[in-house]
Amino acid sequence: QISGHDQASGRWCVKMESSTHRDLKSTKLVKGCNLRLMKDMQPQVVNMSASSTGSHPECPFVVGDEVEIMGLVSVSGASLNGQKGHIVGRSDATSRWYVKLPDPAGAKQIKGCNLRLV
């Protein structure tokens, strides 16, 4: 269950139920791109700050937007952090945005939670 949004980390506060003790709950901070709505649950409005970049949390960007890559942790991904590019499309199959960077390598597929509008 989502209980709020942590401004400092940009992650959602999720109350987790223990698989062994149903009465034990803990709260974890989770990136939005690592969450999905359970089919039997109804969406609930959670007060996220005015820093939201779009009207729909899954699609805050449009083709042509200038974005900066951030928060990638893999060796190859971390080298992209701080680079700026433009949104050129989106893959619904992978839920990633195609970002065209200045280098000639072509567009990179990046999760929305690892992009910010410039």
mmCIF file of N, CA and C in Angstrom:
data_model
loop_
_atom_site.group_PDB
_atom_site.id
_atom_site.type_symbol
_atom_site.label_atom_id
_atom_site.label_comp_id
_atom_site.label_asym_id
_atom_site.label_seq_id
_atom_site.Cartn_x
_atom_site.Cartn_y
_atom_site.Cartn_z
ATOM 1 N N GLN A 1 0.845 -1.167 0.000
ATOM 2 C CA GLN A 1 0.000 0.000 0.000
ATOM 3 C C GLN A 1 0.895 1.235 0.000
ATOM 4 N N ILE A 2 0.602 2.179 -0.899
ATOM 5 C CA ILE A 2 1.374 3.411 -0.966
ATOM 6 C C ILE A 2 0.872 4.370 0.098
ATOM 7 N N SER A 3 1.796 4.856 0.908
ATOM 8 C CA SER A 3 1.400 5.740 2.004
ATOM 9 C C SER A 3 1.838 7.188 1.801
ATOM 10 N N GLY A 4 2.645 7.458 0.766
ATOM 11 C CA GLY A 4 3.079 8.826 0.525
ATOM 12 C C GLY A 4 4.240 8.875 -0.435
ATOM 13 N N HIS A 5 4.810 10.057 -0.569
ATOM 14 C CA HIS A 5 5.938 10.269 -1.480
ATOM 15 C C HIS A 5 7.046 10.975 -0.723
ATOM 16 N N ASP A 6 8.261 10.437 -0.808
ATOM 17 C CA ASP A 6 9.414 11.008 -0.122
ATOM 18 C C ASP A 6 10.098 12.016 -1.039
ATOM 19 N N GLN A 7 9.999 13.307 -0.692
ATOM 20 C CA GLN A 7 10.548 14.389 -1.513
ATOM 21 C C GLN A 7 12.058 14.247 -1.712
ATOM 22 N N ALA A 8 12.771 13.911 -0.661
ATOM 23 C CA ALA A 8 14.234 13.890 -0.713
ATOM 24 C C ALA A 8 14.755 12.853 -1.707
ATOM 25 N N SER A 9 14.163 11.672 -1.717
ATOM 26 C CA SER A 9 14.653 10.604 -2.592
ATOM 27 C C SER A 9 13.875 10.513 -3.898
ATOM 28 N N GLY A 10 12.697 11.148 -3.960
ATOM 29 C CA GLY A 10 11.862 11.043 -5.150
ATOM 30 C C GLY A 10 11.206 9.682 -5.282
ATOM 31 N N ARG A 11 11.133 8.936 -4.192
ATOM 32 C CA ARG A 11 10.562 7.582 -4.215
ATOM 33 C C ARG A 11 9.254 7.537 -3.442
ATOM 34 N N TRP A 12 8.467 6.509 -3.728
ATOM 35 C CA TRP A 12 7.185 6.312 -3.060
ATOM 36 C C TRP A 12 7.384 5.508 -1.783
ATOM 37 N N CYS A 13 6.643 5.866 -0.731
ATOM 38 C CA CYS A 13 6.652 5.129 0.534
ATOM 39 C C CYS A 13 5.623 4.006 0.411
ATOM 40 N N VAL A 14 6.086 2.769 0.507
ATOM 41 C CA VAL A 14 5.210 1.608 0.334
ATOM 42 C C VAL A 14 5.222 0.790 1.615
ATOM 43 N N LYS A 15 4.021 0.596 2.192
ATOM 44 C CA LYS A 15 3.902 -0.256 3.374
ATOM 45 C C LYS A 15 3.898 -1.706 2.919
ATOM 46 N N MET A 16 4.857 -2.469 3.434
ATOM 47 C CA MET A 16 5.006 -3.881 3.063
ATOM 48 C C MET A 16 4.527 -4.754 4.214
ATOM 49 N N GLU A 17 3.785 -5.785 3.874
ATOM 50 C CA GLU A 17 3.319 -6.736 4.869
ATOM 51 C C GLU A 17 4.288 -7.906 4.902
ATOM 52 N N SER A 18 4.656 -8.371 6.077
ATOM 53 C CA SER A 18 5.559 -9.502 6.212
ATOM 54 C C SER A 18 4.882 -10.758 5.687
ATOM 55 N N SER A 19 5.613 -11.576 4.927
ATOM 56 C CA SER A 19 5.035 -12.812 4.395
ATOM 57 C C SER A 19 4.868 -13.864 5.480
ATOM 58 N N THR A 20 5.592 -13.746 6.585
ATOM 59 C CA THR A 20 5.486 -14.729 7.655
ATOM 60 C C THR A 20 4.614 -14.247 8.810
ATOM 61 N N HIS A 21 4.551 -12.936 9.028
ATOM 62 C CA HIS A 21 3.757 -12.384 10.125
ATOM 63 C C HIS A 21 2.885 -11.268 9.563
ATOM 64 N N ARG A 22 1.616 -11.539 9.329
ATOM 65 C CA ARG A 22 0.722 -10.576 8.695
ATOM 66 C C ARG A 22 0.546 -9.301 9.525
ATOM 67 N N ASP A 23 0.851 -9.361 10.818
ATOM 68 C CA ASP A 23 0.692 -8.175 11.650
ATOM 69 C C ASP A 23 1.943 -7.288 11.642
ATOM 70 N N LEU A 24 3.033 -7.753 11.042
ATOM 71 C CA LEU A 24 4.256 -6.952 10.961
ATOM 72 C C LEU A 24 4.300 -6.222 9.630
ATOM 73 N N LYS A 25 4.473 -4.915 9.693
ATOM 74 C CA LYS A 25 4.562 -4.115 8.475
ATOM 75 C C LYS A 25 5.791 -3.233 8.556
ATOM 76 N N SER A 26 6.411 -3.024 7.407
ATOM 77 C CA SER A 26 7.522 -2.095 7.328
ATOM 78 C C SER A 26 7.285 -1.201 6.116
ATOM 79 N N THR A 27 7.965 -0.075 6.078
ATOM 80 C CA THR A 27 7.823 0.846 4.954
ATOM 81 C C THR A 27 9.130 0.878 4.176
ATOM 82 N N LYS A 28 9.018 0.755 2.867
ATOM 83 C CA LYS A 28 10.170 0.789 1.966
ATOM 84 C C LYS A 28 10.003 1.957 1.006
ATOM 85 N N LEU A 29 11.115 2.527 0.557
ATOM 86 C CA LEU A 29 11.099 3.575 -0.470
ATOM 87 C C LEU A 29 11.359 2.908 -1.818
ATOM 88 N N VAL A 30 10.435 3.121 -2.774
ATOM 89 C CA VAL A 30 10.491 2.416 -4.048
ATOM 90 C C VAL A 30 10.325 3.407 -5.200
ATOM 91 N N LYS A 31 11.150 3.282 -6.240
ATOM 92 C CA LYS A 31 11.000 4.110 -7.435
ATOM 93 C C LYS A 31 9.657 3.811 -8.091
ATOM 94 N N GLY A 32 9.030 4.837 -8.617
ATOM 95 C CA GLY A 32 7.739 4.673 -9.271
ATOM 96 C C GLY A 32 7.761 3.699 -10.430
ATOM 97 N N CYS A 33 8.877 3.636 -11.157
ATOM 98 C CA CYS A 33 8.947 2.738 -12.302
ATOM 99 C C CYS A 33 9.034 1.276 -11.873
ATOM 100 N N ASN A 34 9.233 1.019 -10.585
ATOM 101 C CA ASN A 34 9.276 -0.350 -10.090
ATOM 102 C C ASN A 34 7.968 -0.767 -9.418
ATOM 103 N N LEU A 35 6.918 0.020 -9.625
ATOM 104 C CA LEU A 35 5.615 -0.282 -9.059
ATOM 105 C C LEU A 35 4.606 -0.492 -10.173
ATOM 106 N N ARG A 36 3.602 -1.318 -9.905
ATOM 107 C CA ARG A 36 2.477 -1.440 -10.833
ATOM 108 C C ARG A 36 1.221 -1.668 -10.013
ATOM 109 N N LEU A 37 0.103 -1.233 -10.561
ATOM 110 C CA LEU A 37 -1.175 -1.348 -9.885
ATOM 111 C C LEU A 37 -1.655 -2.793 -9.941
ATOM 112 N N MET A 38 -2.042 -3.331 -8.812
ATOM 113 C CA MET A 38 -2.601 -4.682 -8.777
ATOM 114 C C MET A 38 -3.987 -4.639 -9.390
ATOM 115 N N LYS A 39 -4.352 -5.682 -10.148
ATOM 116 C CA LYS A 39 -5.600 -5.689 -10.903
ATOM 117 C C LYS A 39 -6.842 -5.516 -10.044
ATOM 118 N N ASP A 40 -6.836 -6.057 -8.847
ATOM 119 C CA ASP A 40 -8.037 -5.976 -8.020
ATOM 120 C C ASP A 40 -8.081 -4.732 -7.137
ATOM 121 N N MET A 41 -7.126 -3.840 -7.330
ATOM 122 C CA MET A 41 -7.067 -2.629 -6.524
ATOM 123 C C MET A 41 -7.569 -1.446 -7.334
ATOM 124 N N GLN A 42 -8.195 -0.490 -6.670
ATOM 125 C CA GLN A 42 -8.631 0.741 -7.304
ATOM 126 C C GLN A 42 -7.557 1.807 -7.088
ATOM 127 N N PRO A 43 -7.263 2.595 -8.131
ATOM 128 C CA PRO A 43 -6.264 3.662 -7.947
ATOM 129 C C PRO A 43 -6.710 4.649 -6.883
ATOM 130 N N GLN A 44 -5.762 5.136 -6.106
ATOM 131 C CA GLN A 44 -6.043 6.141 -5.094
ATOM 132 C C GLN A 44 -5.115 7.319 -5.335
ATOM 133 N N VAL A 45 -5.632 8.493 -5.078
ATOM 134 C CA VAL A 45 -4.814 9.692 -5.237
ATOM 135 C C VAL A 45 -3.908 9.811 -4.018
ATOM 136 N N VAL A 46 -2.626 9.946 -4.277
ATOM 137 C CA VAL A 46 -1.639 10.170 -3.218
ATOM 138 C C VAL A 46 -1.028 11.527 -3.481
ATOM 139 N N ASN A 47 -0.942 12.352 -2.461
ATOM 140 C CA ASN A 47 -0.451 13.713 -2.638
ATOM 141 C C ASN A 47 1.027 13.708 -2.975
ATOM 142 N N MET A 48 1.327 13.915 -4.249
ATOM 143 C CA MET A 48 2.709 14.061 -4.685
ATOM 144 C C MET A 48 2.944 15.550 -4.852
ATOM 145 N N SER A 49 4.143 15.983 -4.650
ATOM 146 C CA SER A 49 4.434 17.419 -4.683
ATOM 147 C C SER A 49 4.154 18.013 -6.052
ATOM 148 N N ALA A 50 4.203 19.314 -6.121
ATOM 149 C CA ALA A 50 3.990 20.017 -7.371
ATOM 150 C C ALA A 50 5.126 19.786 -8.347
ATOM 151 N N SER A 51 6.120 18.985 -7.965
ATOM 152 C CA SER A 51 7.238 18.737 -8.871
ATOM 153 C C SER A 51 6.891 17.744 -9.959
ATOM 154 N N SER A 52 5.673 17.224 -9.953
ATOM 155 C CA SER A 52 5.267 16.306 -11.006
ATOM 156 C C SER A 52 5.382 16.999 -12.354
ATOM 157 N N THR A 53 5.914 16.267 -13.345
ATOM 158 C CA THR A 53 6.201 16.894 -14.627
ATOM 159 C C THR A 53 5.102 16.727 -15.654
ATOM 160 N N GLY A 54 4.082 15.940 -15.369
ATOM 161 C CA GLY A 54 3.046 15.725 -16.364
ATOM 162 C C GLY A 54 1.730 15.381 -15.722
ATOM 163 N N SER A 55 0.687 15.307 -16.543
ATOM 164 C CA SER A 55 -0.633 15.039 -16.001
ATOM 165 C C SER A 55 -0.829 13.565 -15.702
ATOM 166 N N HIS A 56 -0.056 12.688 -16.320
ATOM 167 C CA HIS A 56 -0.161 11.254 -16.064
ATOM 168 C C HIS A 56 1.200 10.756 -15.620
ATOM 169 N N PRO A 57 1.299 10.095 -14.445
ATOM 170 C CA PRO A 57 2.601 9.735 -13.896
ATOM 171 C C PRO A 57 3.411 8.780 -14.776
ATOM 172 N N GLU A 58 2.746 7.962 -15.612
ATOM 173 C CA GLU A 58 3.469 7.031 -16.457
ATOM 174 C C GLU A 58 3.986 7.706 -17.730
ATOM 175 N N CYS A 59 3.395 8.811 -18.138
ATOM 176 C CA CYS A 59 3.758 9.467 -19.398
ATOM 177 C C CYS A 59 3.981 10.959 -19.202
ATOM 178 N N PRO A 60 4.982 11.337 -18.431
ATOM 179 C CA PRO A 60 5.190 12.760 -18.167
ATOM 180 C C PRO A 60 5.912 13.496 -19.292
ATOM 181 N N PHE A 61 6.363 12.764 -20.330
ATOM 182 C CA PHE A 61 7.145 13.378 -21.399
ATOM 183 C C PHE A 61 6.402 13.297 -22.724
ATOM 184 N N VAL A 62 6.795 14.157 -23.645
ATOM 185 C CA VAL A 62 6.280 14.107 -25.018
ATOM 186 C C VAL A 62 7.474 14.155 -25.967
ATOM 187 N N VAL A 63 7.277 13.658 -27.180
ATOM 188 C CA VAL A 63 8.338 13.676 -28.176
ATOM 189 C C VAL A 63 8.824 15.113 -28.359
ATOM 190 N N GLY A 64 10.134 15.264 -28.315
ATOM 191 C CA GLY A 64 10.740 16.578 -28.464
ATOM 192 C C GLY A 64 11.234 17.181 -27.161
ATOM 193 N N ASP A 65 10.739 16.670 -26.024
ATOM 194 C CA ASP A 65 11.186 17.191 -24.729
ATOM 195 C C ASP A 65 12.690 16.979 -24.554
ATOM 196 N N GLU A 66 13.364 17.987 -23.993
ATOM 197 C CA GLU A 66 14.770 17.827 -23.631
ATOM 198 C C GLU A 66 14.823 17.268 -22.214
ATOM 199 N N VAL A 67 15.602 16.199 -22.031
ATOM 200 C CA VAL A 67 15.688 15.528 -20.741
ATOM 201 C C VAL A 67 17.144 15.298 -20.358
ATOM 202 N N GLU A 68 17.338 15.071 -19.062
ATOM 203 C CA GLU A 68 18.653 14.695 -18.547
ATOM 204 C C GLU A 68 18.534 13.323 -17.916
ATOM 205 N N ILE A 69 19.511 12.462 -18.165
ATOM 206 C CA ILE A 69 19.527 11.110 -17.598
ATOM 207 C C ILE A 69 20.135 11.186 -16.204
ATOM 208 N N MET A 70 19.528 10.452 -15.258
ATOM 209 C CA MET A 70 20.014 10.472 -13.876
ATOM 210 C C MET A 70 19.680 9.155 -13.182
ATOM 211 N N GLY A 71 20.410 8.831 -12.166
ATOM 212 C CA GLY A 71 20.089 7.714 -11.292
ATOM 213 C C GLY A 71 20.406 6.327 -11.810
ATOM 214 N N LEU A 72 21.108 6.199 -12.924
ATOM 215 C CA LEU A 72 21.483 4.873 -13.412
ATOM 216 C C LEU A 72 22.675 4.381 -12.606
ATOM 217 N N VAL A 73 22.682 3.085 -12.265
ATOM 218 C CA VAL A 73 23.723 2.582 -11.372
ATOM 219 C C VAL A 73 24.628 1.524 -11.992
ATOM 220 N N SER A 74 24.223 0.905 -13.087
ATOM 221 C CA SER A 74 25.094 -0.094 -13.709
ATOM 222 C C SER A 74 26.334 0.610 -14.259
ATOM 223 N N VAL A 75 27.372 -0.155 -14.530
ATOM 224 C CA VAL A 75 28.615 0.436 -15.029
ATOM 225 C C VAL A 75 28.359 1.172 -16.336
ATOM 226 N N SER A 76 27.664 0.535 -17.278
ATOM 227 C CA SER A 76 27.411 1.193 -18.564
ATOM 228 C C SER A 76 26.386 2.315 -18.420
ATOM 229 N N GLY A 77 25.389 2.125 -17.553
ATOM 230 C CA GLY A 77 24.356 3.138 -17.360
ATOM 231 C C GLY A 77 24.864 4.369 -16.645
ATOM 232 N N ALA A 78 25.708 4.188 -15.641
ATOM 233 C CA ALA A 78 26.212 5.320 -14.856
ATOM 234 C C ALA A 78 26.965 6.313 -15.732
ATOM 235 N N SER A 79 27.561 5.834 -16.804
ATOM 236 C CA SER A 79 28.288 6.740 -17.697
ATOM 237 C C SER A 79 27.341 7.662 -18.456
ATOM 238 N N LEU A 80 26.056 7.339 -18.477
ATOM 239 C CA LEU A 80 25.064 8.186 -19.148
ATOM 240 C C LEU A 80 24.510 9.271 -18.229
ATOM 241 N N ASN A 81 24.653 9.101 -16.906
ATOM 242 C CA ASN A 81 24.130 10.087 -15.962
ATOM 243 C C ASN A 81 24.672 11.476 -16.273
ATOM 244 N N GLY A 82 23.762 12.458 -16.285
ATOM 245 C CA GLY A 82 24.147 13.826 -16.554
ATOM 246 C C GLY A 82 24.080 14.208 -18.025
ATOM 247 N N GLN A 83 23.973 13.215 -18.914
ATOM 248 C CA GLN A 83 23.888 13.526 -20.340
ATOM 249 C C GLN A 83 22.485 14.019 -20.673
ATOM 250 N N LYS A 84 22.414 14.929 -21.622
ATOM 251 C CA LYS A 84 21.135 15.491 -22.043
ATOM 252 C C LYS A 84 20.816 15.020 -23.451
ATOM 253 N N GLY A 85 19.540 14.816 -23.700
ATOM 254 C CA GLY A 85 19.087 14.390 -25.011
ATOM 255 C C GLY A 85 17.633 14.775 -25.208
ATOM 256 N N HIS A 86 17.040 14.258 -26.277
ATOM 257 C CA HIS A 86 15.649 14.569 -26.588
ATOM 258 C C HIS A 86 14.832 13.291 -26.703
ATOM 259 N N ILE A 87 13.595 13.343 -26.211
ATOM 260 C CA ILE A 87 12.672 12.228 -26.332
ATOM 261 C C ILE A 87 12.294 12.088 -27.806
ATOM 262 N N VAL A 88 12.471 10.867 -28.345
ATOM 263 C CA VAL A 88 12.097 10.629 -29.740
ATOM 264 C C VAL A 88 11.023 9.553 -29.867
ATOM 265 N N GLY A 89 10.615 8.964 -28.744
ATOM 266 C CA GLY A 89 9.566 7.952 -28.783
ATOM 267 C C GLY A 89 9.464 7.209 -27.469
ATOM 268 N N ARG A 90 8.557 6.233 -27.430
ATOM 269 C CA ARG A 90 8.344 5.435 -26.220
ATOM 270 C C ARG A 90 7.979 4.020 -26.605
ATOM 271 N N SER A 91 8.481 3.056 -25.881
ATOM 272 C CA SER A 91 8.129 1.653 -26.074
ATOM 273 C C SER A 91 7.148 1.246 -24.990
ATOM 274 N N ASP A 92 5.903 0.970 -25.379
ATOM 275 C CA ASP A 92 4.928 0.509 -24.398
ATOM 276 C C ASP A 92 5.282 -0.886 -23.900
ATOM 277 N N ALA A 93 5.942 -1.681 -24.729
ATOM 278 C CA ALA A 93 6.310 -3.048 -24.339
ATOM 279 C C ALA A 93 7.305 -3.059 -23.190
ATOM 280 N N THR A 94 8.255 -2.110 -23.205
ATOM 281 C CA THR A 94 9.279 -2.073 -22.155
ATOM 282 C C THR A 94 9.063 -0.944 -21.159
ATOM 283 N N SER A 95 8.067 -0.078 -21.418
ATOM 284 C CA SER A 95 7.792 1.095 -20.581
ATOM 285 C C SER A 95 9.022 1.995 -20.446
ATOM 286 N N ARG A 96 9.756 2.107 -21.538
ATOM 287 C CA ARG A 96 10.951 2.964 -21.549
ATOM 288 C C ARG A 96 10.827 4.002 -22.648
ATOM 289 N N TRP A 97 11.533 5.105 -22.428
ATOM 290 C CA TRP A 97 11.541 6.209 -23.387
ATOM 291 C C TRP A 97 12.774 6.089 -24.262
ATOM 292 N N TYR A 98 12.637 6.405 -25.551
ATOM 293 C CA TYR A 98 13.776 6.486 -26.457
ATOM 294 C C TYR A 98 14.334 7.897 -26.353
ATOM 295 N N VAL A 99 15.593 7.984 -25.944
ATOM 296 C CA VAL A 99 16.250 9.280 -25.774
ATOM 297 C C VAL A 99 17.405 9.360 -26.759
ATOM 298 N N LYS A 100 17.348 10.354 -27.640
ATOM 299 C CA LYS A 100 18.417 10.589 -28.618
ATOM 300 C C LYS A 100 19.463 11.469 -27.960
ATOM 301 N N LEU A 101 20.669 10.928 -27.839
ATOM 302 C CA LEU A 101 21.794 11.652 -27.244
ATOM 303 C C LEU A 101 22.653 12.249 -28.353
ATOM 304 N N PRO A 102 23.513 13.212 -28.012
ATOM 305 C CA PRO A 102 24.363 13.835 -29.035
ATOM 306 C C PRO A 102 25.303 12.850 -29.739
ATOM 307 N N ASP A 103 25.682 11.746 -29.052
ATOM 308 C CA ASP A 103 26.610 10.813 -29.695
ATOM 309 C C ASP A 103 25.914 10.078 -30.844
ATOM 310 N N PRO A 104 26.668 9.585 -31.798
ATOM 311 C CA PRO A 104 26.089 8.958 -32.982
ATOM 312 C C PRO A 104 25.585 7.532 -32.753
ATOM 313 N N ALA A 105 25.584 7.061 -31.529
ATOM 314 C CA ALA A 105 25.199 5.676 -31.254
ATOM 315 C C ALA A 105 23.705 5.423 -31.420
ATOM 316 N N GLY A 106 22.904 6.461 -31.565
ATOM 317 C CA GLY A 106 21.461 6.264 -31.694
ATOM 318 C C GLY A 106 20.748 6.517 -30.386
ATOM 319 N N ALA A 107 19.473 6.164 -30.350
ATOM 320 C CA ALA A 107 18.647 6.419 -29.169
ATOM 321 C C ALA A 107 18.854 5.336 -28.118
ATOM 322 N N LYS A 108 18.805 5.740 -26.872
ATOM 323 C CA LYS A 108 18.900 4.813 -25.739
ATOM 324 C C LYS A 108 17.501 4.641 -25.146
ATOM 325 N N GLN A 109 17.186 3.452 -24.646
ATOM 326 C CA GLN A 109 15.913 3.215 -23.974
ATOM 327 C C GLN A 109 16.125 3.419 -22.482
ATOM 328 N N ILE A 110 15.398 4.375 -21.890
ATOM 329 C CA ILE A 110 15.592 4.749 -20.490
ATOM 330 C C ILE A 110 14.236 4.785 -19.784
ATOM 331 N N LYS A 111 14.176 4.242 -18.559
ATOM 332 C CA LYS A 111 12.947 4.325 -17.760
ATOM 333 C C LYS A 111 12.663 5.784 -17.407
ATOM 334 N N GLY A 112 11.387 6.121 -17.330
ATOM 335 C CA GLY A 112 10.980 7.489 -17.025
ATOM 336 C C GLY A 112 11.499 7.980 -15.689
ATOM 337 N N CYS A 113 11.634 7.080 -14.723
ATOM 338 C CA CYS A 113 12.109 7.499 -13.401
ATOM 339 C C CYS A 113 13.585 7.874 -13.424
ATOM 340 N N ASN A 114 14.285 7.590 -14.533
ATOM 341 C CA ASN A 114 15.686 7.965 -14.669
ATOM 342 C C ASN A 114 15.868 9.152 -15.612
ATOM 343 N N LEU A 115 14.782 9.890 -15.827
ATOM 344 C CA LEU A 115 14.821 11.080 -16.674
ATOM 345 C C LEU A 115 14.195 12.251 -15.947
ATOM 346 N N ARG A 116 14.675 13.441 -16.259
ATOM 347 C CA ARG A 116 14.030 14.651 -15.753
ATOM 348 C C ARG A 116 14.034 15.672 -16.865
ATOM 349 N N LEU A 117 12.983 16.501 -16.898
ATOM 350 C CA LEU A 117 12.904 17.569 -17.883
ATOM 351 C C LEU A 117 13.988 18.600 -17.628
ATOM 352 N N VAL A 118 14.564 19.116 -18.677
ATOM 353 C CA VAL A 118 15.596 20.157 -18.564
ATOM 354 C C VAL A 118 14.967 21.493 -18.836
#
